[in-house]
Each structure stands twice: as C-alpha cells, then as structure tokens.
Amino acid sequence: MFTSIAGRAVLVTGGSRGIGKGIASVFARNGAKVLITGRDSDVARAAAAELDALAANPGEVSFVQADVSSREDCRRMAAIAQERLGGIDVLCANAGVFPDSRLADMTEEMLDEVLGTNLKGTVFSVQACLPALARSGRGRVILTSSITGPITGYPGWTHYGASKAGQLGFMRTAAIELAPSRITVNAVLPGNIITEGLAELGEDYAAHMAASIPLRRLGSVDDIGYAALFLATEEAGYITGQTIVVDGGQVLPETLEAIAAAEGGG
Ligand code: NAP
C-alpha cells in the first residue's frame, strides 16, 4: 500500500485537456489539491469544475490561465499555486503542442512555437516553481515527454521529437542540480494516448493505430496519470532523472510481423 498523497499541492500545466486533465483527475481523485493551467481560460474553467466534481476533497481543484512559453506567466502561475494551495509539492510539466510540419517546409515560427512551448515552457515552469518545490522538502517534478523523439521518429515531427528528447536532456542535469533540495525530476513517455483530439478521428483510426501496439489498445489518460501518481508517491522518492515508458509495448516490436507472430504463438 502506497502512502496517500492526499493534501499534497499539485500543479499540472496543460491540465485543461487531454493527458494533463487525466493526470489532474488521478491526483484529485486521490485527495490532492490541484491547480491546472491552459491558455484558454473558458476551457480550463470548465475542466476545473468537472475535475472538482470527481475529487476526493471537493473545492480543492482550480485553474489559472497561463502560457508556459512566457516566463512571466510561469512566475504568475507559481505565485498563484503558492497562494491558493499553500505551496507546490508536485509540478507536472505537461503542456505541449504537436503541429505537423515536414522539415523542408518548416518555418522559424513553427520551430519557435514547438520549442517555445514544449522545451522552453518546461524549463520556465520548473524554474518558476523551484523555490516552492524546495520548501516542500519532497518536491517532485514530473515531465510529460513522449516516445517520439527519445525513442522513435515520425514524419512531420522533427521539431516535436527534438523538443521531447530535449526535455530528457534537461531532466538529467536538473535532477543532479536539484537533488540537494530534495527535489526529484522524472519523466513519463506516453505512446499513443486517447485524448479528445484523437477520439474525434474516429474508431477506425484508433483501431488502425492499435494494430501496431502489442497490448492491442491505445493508452488512456488514466494510464499516464497513474504513472505520474507513482512518481509523486513517498515510495518513489529515491527515483530521479529516470523515464517511464507508458506505451502498451509500442516501441518493442522489430516489425509488425513480430506482433502477428505473438498472436500465432498464443
Ligand atoms: P492536448 O489534448 O492538445 O492538450 C494540451 C494541453 O496543453 C491543453 O490543456 C492546452 O491548453 C495546453 N497547452 C498547450 N500549449 C500551451 C501553452 N503554451 N501554455 C500552457 N498550456 C498550453 O494534448 P495531449 O495529447 O494531452 O498532450 C499533452 C502532453 O502529452 C504534451 O506534452 C504532449 O507532447 C504529450 N504527449 C501526448 C501524446 C498523446 O498520444 N496524446 C503522446 C505522447 C506525448 P490550451 O490550448 O488552452 O493552452
């Protein structure tokens, strides 16, 4: 039995939709105080209300409008977390964008957008939360990276892959720098996860993608939320600078035939 995380102060960037909302939901359902962020305040407000209705301690989920690519917004979001939650024990640096662009067509603006949110946004979020995480005495930083970049590639995502691999480079040195403050820094690497955006593409699309995953299903946002929850527990306190791949085994097969061969073997 893991020690409860009830009452811990948790900030989830990009918690208004998708994986971030799933992470926020798992923490709220386990009794944490949760602050979510996003750029669109209407979406974030609605998500906070929805999450609060599921929370073990109602009244403890709220939102703040903030753009992680802005250092000033990150400072404001950390100040609001301090004021509203009484500190920050866990930062889930999750906000990310993944617009598609082939290398040949990629403009500097496209590159800046992806690196600005996914990589600089991660650095700005962690920097802004550092004093509060250090005061916690058991601060946890949990990054949402991806299998794309650190392990795999996908056409149209050179900039995205670079940003997600970059998060891991950042993580390894940050983990060493922050260890004296008893802050751990780890990352979850999701595979293909069903979010609102993916669900809109339809069941056929999801079934086609599931065929290349050994566990034969796409991941849920809860699958990522529980990996993040584990990294936030007391019991995971000796883990730092590490990654957890949550992908149903997607990166394992050498070829699609390997999956078919497993079916044949029972
Ligand atoms: P999503 O459904 O599009 O949600 C993205 C969230 O981030 C939203 O809350 C969005 O709110 C917020 N956001 C985007 N840009 C932001 C910015 N500049 N500042 C603050 N918030 C911002 O995406 P998702 O699929 O859940 O992805 C979440 C994370 O998981 C990303 O880091 C992504 O790279 C990673 N990931 C996803 C998958 C997957 O299969 N879905 C797989 C691997 C990794 P606003 O738009 O209102 O700002």
Tab-separated table of N, CA, C and O in Angstrom, residues 171-249:
chain	number	residue	atom	x	y	z
A	171	MET	N	16.176	17.151	-18.047
A	171	MET	CA	15.842	16.388	-16.831
A	171	MET	C	17.093	15.838	-16.145
A	171	MET	O	17.213	15.908	-14.914
A	172	ARG	N	18.018	15.288	-16.937
A	172	ARG	CA	19.154	14.573	-16.318
A	172	ARG	C	20.053	15.522	-15.540
A	172	ARG	O	20.527	15.177	-14.460
A	173	THR	N	20.273	16.714	-16.073
A	173	THR	CA	21.107	17.653	-15.317
A	173	THR	C	20.310	18.314	-14.198
A	173	THR	O	20.817	18.506	-13.084
A	174	ALA	N	19.038	18.625	-14.463
A	174	ALA	CA	18.206	19.224	-13.409
A	174	ALA	C	18.119	18.280	-12.208
A	174	ALA	O	18.146	18.724	-11.053
A	175	ALA	N	18.032	16.991	-12.470
A	175	ALA	CA	17.922	16.017	-11.367
A	175	ALA	C	19.139	16.100	-10.454
A	175	ALA	O	19.008	16.002	-9.221
A	176	ILE	N	20.296	16.294	-11.055
A	176	ILE	CA	21.519	16.405	-10.228
A	176	ILE	C	21.524	17.747	-9.486
A	176	ILE	O	21.777	17.804	-8.279
A	177	GLU	N	21.227	18.826	-10.235
A	177	GLU	CA	21.254	20.163	-9.604
A	177	GLU	C	20.270	20.283	-8.453
A	177	GLU	O	20.529	20.985	-7.472
A	178	LEU	N	19.108	19.639	-8.588
A	178	LEU	CA	18.040	19.848	-7.600
A	178	LEU	C	18.046	18.819	-6.472
A	178	LEU	O	17.306	18.967	-5.496
A	179	ALA	N	18.880	17.802	-6.602
A	179	ALA	CA	18.930	16.761	-5.564
A	179	ALA	C	19.243	17.330	-4.174
A	179	ALA	O	18.631	16.907	-3.184
A	180	PRO	N	20.154	18.287	-4.051
A	180	PRO	CA	20.414	18.826	-2.708
A	180	PRO	C	19.174	19.477	-2.084
A	180	PRO	O	19.079	19.581	-0.859
A	181	SER	N	18.232	19.919	-2.917
A	181	SER	CA	16.977	20.499	-2.391
A	181	SER	C	15.914	19.425	-2.215
A	181	SER	O	14.745	19.748	-1.971
A	182	ARG	N	16.324	18.155	-2.341
A	182	ARG	CA	15.390	17.016	-2.182
A	182	ARG	C	14.243	17.079	-3.188
A	182	ARG	O	13.114	16.702	-2.886
A	183	ILE	N	14.570	17.587	-4.376
A	183	ILE	CA	13.577	17.603	-5.468
A	183	ILE	C	13.978	16.525	-6.468
A	183	ILE	O	15.140	16.475	-6.893
A	184	THR	N	13.047	15.643	-6.824
A	184	THR	CA	13.331	14.660	-7.873
A	184	THR	C	12.724	15.145	-9.194
A	184	THR	O	11.742	15.890	-9.200
A	185	VAL	N	13.348	14.726	-10.288
A	185	VAL	CA	12.875	15.124	-11.623
A	185	VAL	C	12.839	13.873	-12.491
A	185	VAL	O	13.879	13.241	-12.724
A	186	ASN	N	11.659	13.497	-12.931
A	186	ASN	CA	11.489	12.295	-13.757
A	186	ASN	C	10.549	12.596	-14.908
A	186	ASN	O	9.910	13.651	-14.936
A	187	ALA	N	10.461	11.652	-15.831
A	187	ALA	CA	9.594	11.871	-16.999
A	187	ALA	C	8.779	10.635	-17.322
A	187	ALA	O	9.251	9.507	-17.173
A	188	VAL	N	7.555	10.890	-17.774
A	188	VAL	CA	6.712	9.829	-18.314
A	188	VAL	C	6.736	9.984	-19.837
A	188	VAL	O	6.633	11.103	-20.354
A	189	LEU	N	6.922	8.861	-20.540
A	189	LEU	CA	6.960	8.887	-22.005
A	189	LEU	C	5.727	8.156	-22.541
A	189	LEU	O	5.720	6.919	-22.645
A	190	PRO	N	4.661	8.900	-22.866
A	190	PRO	CA	3.464	8.230	-23.377
A	190	PRO	C	3.655	7.750	-24.813
A	190	PRO	O	4.392	8.348	-25.597
A	191	GLY	N	2.949	6.663	-25.113
A	191	GLY	CA	2.822	6.232	-26.511
A	191	GLY	C	1.616	6.928	-27.094
A	191	GLY	O	1.436	8.129	-26.914
A	192	ASN	N	0.735	6.179	-27.772
A	192	ASN	CA	-0.468	6.785	-28.355
A	192	ASN	C	-1.603	6.752	-27.349
A	192	ASN	O	-2.103	5.684	-27.003
A	193	ILE	N	-1.994	7.914	-26.906
A	193	ILE	CA	-2.991	8.037	-25.832
A	193	ILE	C	-4.278	8.640	-26.393
A	193	ILE	O	-4.233	9.601	-27.178
A	194	ILE	N	-5.400	8.086	-25.968
A	194	ILE	CA	-6.690	8.614	-26.435
A	194	ILE	C	-7.016	9.903	-25.693
A	194	ILE	O	-7.222	9.896	-24.482
A	195	THR	N	-7.018	10.992	-26.441
A	195	THR	CA	-7.416	12.293	-25.889
A	195	THR	C	-8.622	12.762	-26.706
A	195	THR	O	-8.999	12.107	-27.684
A	196	GLU	N	-9.178	13.899	-26.334
A	196	GLU	CA	-10.335	14.428	-27.061
A	196	GLU	C	-10.003	14.558	-28.548
A	196	GLU	O	-10.816	14.211	-29.412
A	197	GLY	N	-8.800	15.046	-28.867
A	197	GLY	CA	-8.391	15.254	-30.265
A	197	GLY	C	-8.354	13.950	-31.033
A	197	GLY	O	-8.852	13.859	-32.164
A	198	LEU	N	-7.810	12.920	-30.425
A	198	LEU	CA	-7.698	11.629	-31.113
A	198	LEU	C	-9.064	10.962	-31.252
A	198	LEU	O	-9.376	10.361	-32.279
A	199	ALA	N	-9.896	11.107	-30.216
A	199	ALA	CA	-11.224	10.491	-30.251
A	199	ALA	C	-12.031	11.028	-31.436
A	199	ALA	O	-12.803	10.294	-32.060
A	200	GLU	N	-11.800	12.309	-31.770
A	200	GLU	CA	-12.523	12.914	-32.901
A	200	GLU	C	-12.172	12.271	-34.232
A	200	GLU	O	-12.916	12.360	-35.196
A	201	LEU	N	-11.024	11.615	-34.302
A	201	LEU	CA	-10.599	10.981	-35.566
A	201	LEU	C	-11.341	9.673	-35.834
A	201	LEU	O	-11.213	9.098	-36.910
A	202	GLY	N	-12.079	9.186	-34.847
A	202	GLY	CA	-12.956	8.037	-35.077
A	202	GLY	C	-12.366	6.699	-34.663
A	202	GLY	O	-11.158	6.565	-34.456
A	203	GLU	N	-13.269	5.719	-34.572
A	203	GLU	CA	-12.873	4.390	-34.084
A	203	GLU	C	-11.974	3.637	-35.061
A	203	GLU	O	-11.087	2.893	-34.656
A	204	ASP	N	-12.208	3.847	-36.384
A	204	ASP	CA	-11.388	3.156	-37.389
A	204	ASP	C	-9.925	3.569	-37.254
A	204	ASP	O	-9.013	2.746	-37.321
A	205	TYR	N	-9.728	4.863	-37.056
A	205	TYR	CA	-8.376	5.399	-36.926
A	205	TYR	C	-7.703	4.786	-35.693
A	205	TYR	O	-6.561	4.318	-35.751
A	206	ALA	N	-8.441	4.769	-34.584
A	206	ALA	CA	-7.889	4.223	-33.336
A	206	ALA	C	-7.581	2.734	-33.496
A	206	ALA	O	-6.531	2.252	-33.049
A	207	ALA	N	-8.467	1.995	-34.174
A	207	ALA	CA	-8.254	0.551	-34.367
A	207	ALA	C	-7.009	0.312	-35.220
A	207	ALA	O	-6.210	-0.597	-34.943
A	208	HIS	N	-6.810	1.149	-36.233
A	208	HIS	CA	-5.634	1.018	-37.100
A	208	HIS	C	-4.349	1.253	-36.293
A	208	HIS	O	-3.382	0.499	-36.405
A	209	MET	N	-4.380	2.272	-35.437
A	209	MET	CA	-3.195	2.557	-34.620
A	209	MET	C	-2.949	1.434	-33.608
A	209	MET	O	-1.806	1.046	-33.356
A	210	ALA	N	-4.022	0.893	-33.058
A	210	ALA	CA	-3.888	-0.156	-32.032
A	210	ALA	C	-3.226	-1.411	-32.596
A	210	ALA	O	-2.592	-2.168	-31.857
A	211	ALA	N	-3.348	-1.623	-33.909
A	211	ALA	CA	-2.780	-2.827	-34.531
A	211	ALA	C	-1.261	-2.874	-34.406
A	211	ALA	O	-0.659	-3.948	-34.496
A	212	SER	N	-0.601	-1.724	-34.209
A	212	SER	CA	0.864	-1.736	-34.099
A	212	SER	C	1.331	-1.715	-32.640
A	212	SER	O	2.508	-1.519	-32.356
A	213	ILE	N	0.404	-1.948	-31.721
A	213	ILE	CA	0.745	-1.923	-30.287
A	213	ILE	C	0.575	-3.332	-29.714
A	213	ILE	O	-0.522	-3.909	-29.824
A	214	PRO	N	1.608	-3.922	-29.137
A	214	PRO	CA	1.480	-5.296	-28.628
A	214	PRO	C	0.278	-5.510	-27.708
A	214	PRO	O	-0.379	-6.541	-27.802
A	215	LEU	N	-0.030	-4.571	-26.831
A	215	LEU	CA	-1.190	-4.762	-25.949
A	215	LEU	C	-2.513	-4.469	-26.660
A	215	LEU	O	-3.583	-4.543	-26.053
A	216	ARG	N	-2.426	-4.118	-27.939
A	216	ARG	CA	-3.591	-4.003	-28.829
A	216	ARG	C	-4.632	-3.003	-28.404
A	216	ARG	O	-5.817	-3.181	-28.679
A	217	ARG	N	-4.208	-1.985	-27.722
A	217	ARG	CA	-5.129	-0.877	-27.440
A	217	ARG	C	-4.317	0.393	-27.294
A	217	ARG	O	-3.115	0.354	-26.997
A	218	LEU	N	-4.987	1.513	-27.521
A	218	LEU	CA	-4.339	2.783	-27.243
A	218	LEU	C	-4.368	3.024	-25.737
A	218	LEU	O	-5.171	2.408	-25.028
A	219	GLY	N	-3.514	3.903	-25.279
A	219	GLY	CA	-3.479	4.196	-23.848
A	219	GLY	C	-4.597	5.152	-23.456
A	219	GLY	O	-5.152	5.875	-24.300
A	220	SER	N	-4.930	5.139	-22.180
A	220	SER	CA	-5.910	6.104	-21.657
A	220	SER	C	-5.148	7.193	-20.905
A	220	SER	O	-3.985	6.993	-20.513
A	221	VAL	N	-5.813	8.308	-20.683
A	221	VAL	CA	-5.149	9.376	-19.919
A	221	VAL	C	-4.899	8.920	-18.479
A	221	VAL	O	-3.937	9.355	-17.845
A	222	ASP	N	-5.741	8.018	-17.986
A	222	ASP	CA	-5.501	7.447	-16.648
A	222	ASP	C	-4.192	6.650	-16.613
A	222	ASP	O	-3.494	6.641	-15.592
A	223	ASP	N	-3.871	5.954	-17.707
A	223	ASP	CA	-2.611	5.187	-17.743
A	223	ASP	C	-1.422	6.117	-17.461
A	223	ASP	O	-0.476	5.744	-16.751
A	224	ILE	N	-1.475	7.311	-18.010
A	224	ILE	CA	-0.382	8.276	-17.787
A	224	ILE	C	-0.508	8.878	-16.377
A	224	ILE	O	0.483	9.046	-15.660
A	225	GLY	N	-1.744	9.155	-15.984
A	225	GLY	CA	-1.976	9.745	-14.654
A	225	GLY	C	-1.443	8.861	-13.533
A	225	GLY	O	-0.829	9.351	-12.584
A	226	TYR	N	-1.646	7.548	-13.663
A	226	TYR	CA	-1.170	6.655	-12.591
A	226	TYR	C	0.359	6.546	-12.577
A	226	TYR	O	0.947	6.388	-11.498
A	227	ALA	N	1.003	6.641	-13.734
A	227	ALA	CA	2.475	6.647	-13.750
A	227	ALA	C	2.982	7.908	-13.046
A	227	ALA	O	3.937	7.865	-12.252
A	228	ALA	N	2.316	9.023	-13.315
A	228	ALA	CA	2.706	10.286	-12.658
A	228	ALA	C	2.446	10.196	-11.149
A	228	ALA	O	3.282	10.625	-10.342
A	229	LEU	N	1.315	9.608	-10.797
A	229	LEU	CA	0.987	9.464	-9.368
A	229	LEU	C	2.066	8.640	-8.660
A	229	LEU	O	2.520	8.992	-7.571
A	230	PHE	N	2.479	7.545	-9.305
A	230	PHE	CA	3.537	6.716	-8.705
A	230	PHE	C	4.791	7.548	-8.447
A	230	PHE	O	5.372	7.490	-7.351
A	231	LEU	N	5.197	8.330	-9.446
A	231	LEU	CA	6.422	9.120	-9.285
A	231	LEU	C	6.282	10.177	-8.180
A	231	LEU	O	7.278	10.644	-7.635
A	232	ALA	N	5.040	10.530	-7.850
A	232	ALA	CA	4.814	11.523	-6.794
A	232	ALA	C	4.735	10.904	-5.406
A	232	ALA	O	4.762	11.623	-4.408
A	233	THR	N	4.649	9.580	-5.327
A	233	THR	CA	4.478	8.959	-4.013
A	233	THR	C	5.751	9.049	-3.166
A	233	THR	O	6.859	9.202	-3.696
A	234	GLU	N	5.556	8.903	-1.884
A	234	GLU	CA	6.660	8.836	-0.927
A	234	GLU	C	7.618	7.705	-1.338
A	234	GLU	O	8.837	7.838	-1.277
A	235	GLU	N	7.009	6.604	-1.774
A	235	GLU	CA	7.765	5.386	-2.066
A	235	GLU	C	8.657	5.523	-3.302
A	235	GLU	O	9.587	4.745	-3.478
A	236	ALA	N	8.374	6.514	-4.161
A	236	ALA	CA	9.205	6.722	-5.355
A	236	ALA	C	10.278	7.789	-5.105
A	236	ALA	O	10.930	8.249	-6.043
A	237	GLY	N	10.468	8.141	-3.846
A	237	GLY	CA	11.356	9.251	-3.501
A	237	GLY	C	12.832	9.045	-3.813
A	237	GLY	O	13.599	10.006	-3.800
A	238	TYR	N	13.230	7.802	-4.106
A	238	TYR	CA	14.655	7.543	-4.402
A	238	TYR	C	14.901	7.448	-5.908
A	238	TYR	O	15.986	7.109	-6.351
A	239	ILE	N	13.858	7.738	-6.698
A	239	ILE	CA	13.977	7.676	-8.165
A	239	ILE	C	14.143	9.100	-8.679
A	239	ILE	O	13.280	9.954	-8.443
A	240	THR	N	15.231	9.370	-9.382
A	240	THR	CA	15.357	10.688	-10.011
A	240	THR	C	16.144	10.598	-11.308
A	240	THR	O	17.026	9.744	-11.457
A	241	GLY	N	15.770	11.457	-12.245
A	241	GLY	CA	16.442	11.503	-13.550
A	241	GLY	C	16.083	10.327	-14.446
A	241	GLY	O	16.813	10.017	-15.389
A	242	GLN	N	14.919	9.711	-14.204
A	242	GLN	CA	14.552	8.481	-14.929
A	242	GLN	C	13.291	8.660	-15.767
A	242	GLN	O	12.561	9.639	-15.610
A	243	THR	N	13.073	7.683	-16.628
A	243	THR	CA	11.901	7.738	-17.509
A	243	THR	C	11.046	6.491	-17.315
A	243	THR	O	11.575	5.410	-17.030
A	244	ILE	N	9.738	6.660	-17.457
A	244	ILE	CA	8.831	5.515	-17.501
A	244	ILE	C	8.090	5.581	-18.839
A	244	ILE	O	7.398	6.572	-19.115
A	245	VAL	N	8.272	4.552	-19.647
A	245	VAL	CA	7.570	4.474	-20.936
A	245	VAL	C	6.208	3.834	-20.688
A	245	VAL	O	6.122	2.748	-20.116
A	246	VAL	N	5.146	4.519	-21.111
A	246	VAL	CA	3.778	4.001	-20.926
A	246	VAL	C	3.153	3.936	-22.316
A	246	VAL	O	2.538	4.895	-22.791
A	247	ASP	N	3.368	2.802	-22.991
A	247	ASP	CA	3.009	2.746	-24.419
A	247	ASP	C	2.428	1.405	-24.860
A	247	ASP	O	2.345	1.139	-26.071
A	248	GLY	N	2.056	0.536	-23.921
A	248	GLY	CA	1.489	-0.762	-24.311
A	248	GLY	C	2.474	-1.636	-25.075
A	248	GLY	O	2.078	-2.555	-25.783
A	249	GLY	N	3.766	-1.326	-24.944
A	249	GLY	CA	4.793	-2.108	-25.629
A	249	GLY	C	5.057	-1.643	-27.056
A	249	GLY	O	5.756	-2.308	-27.826
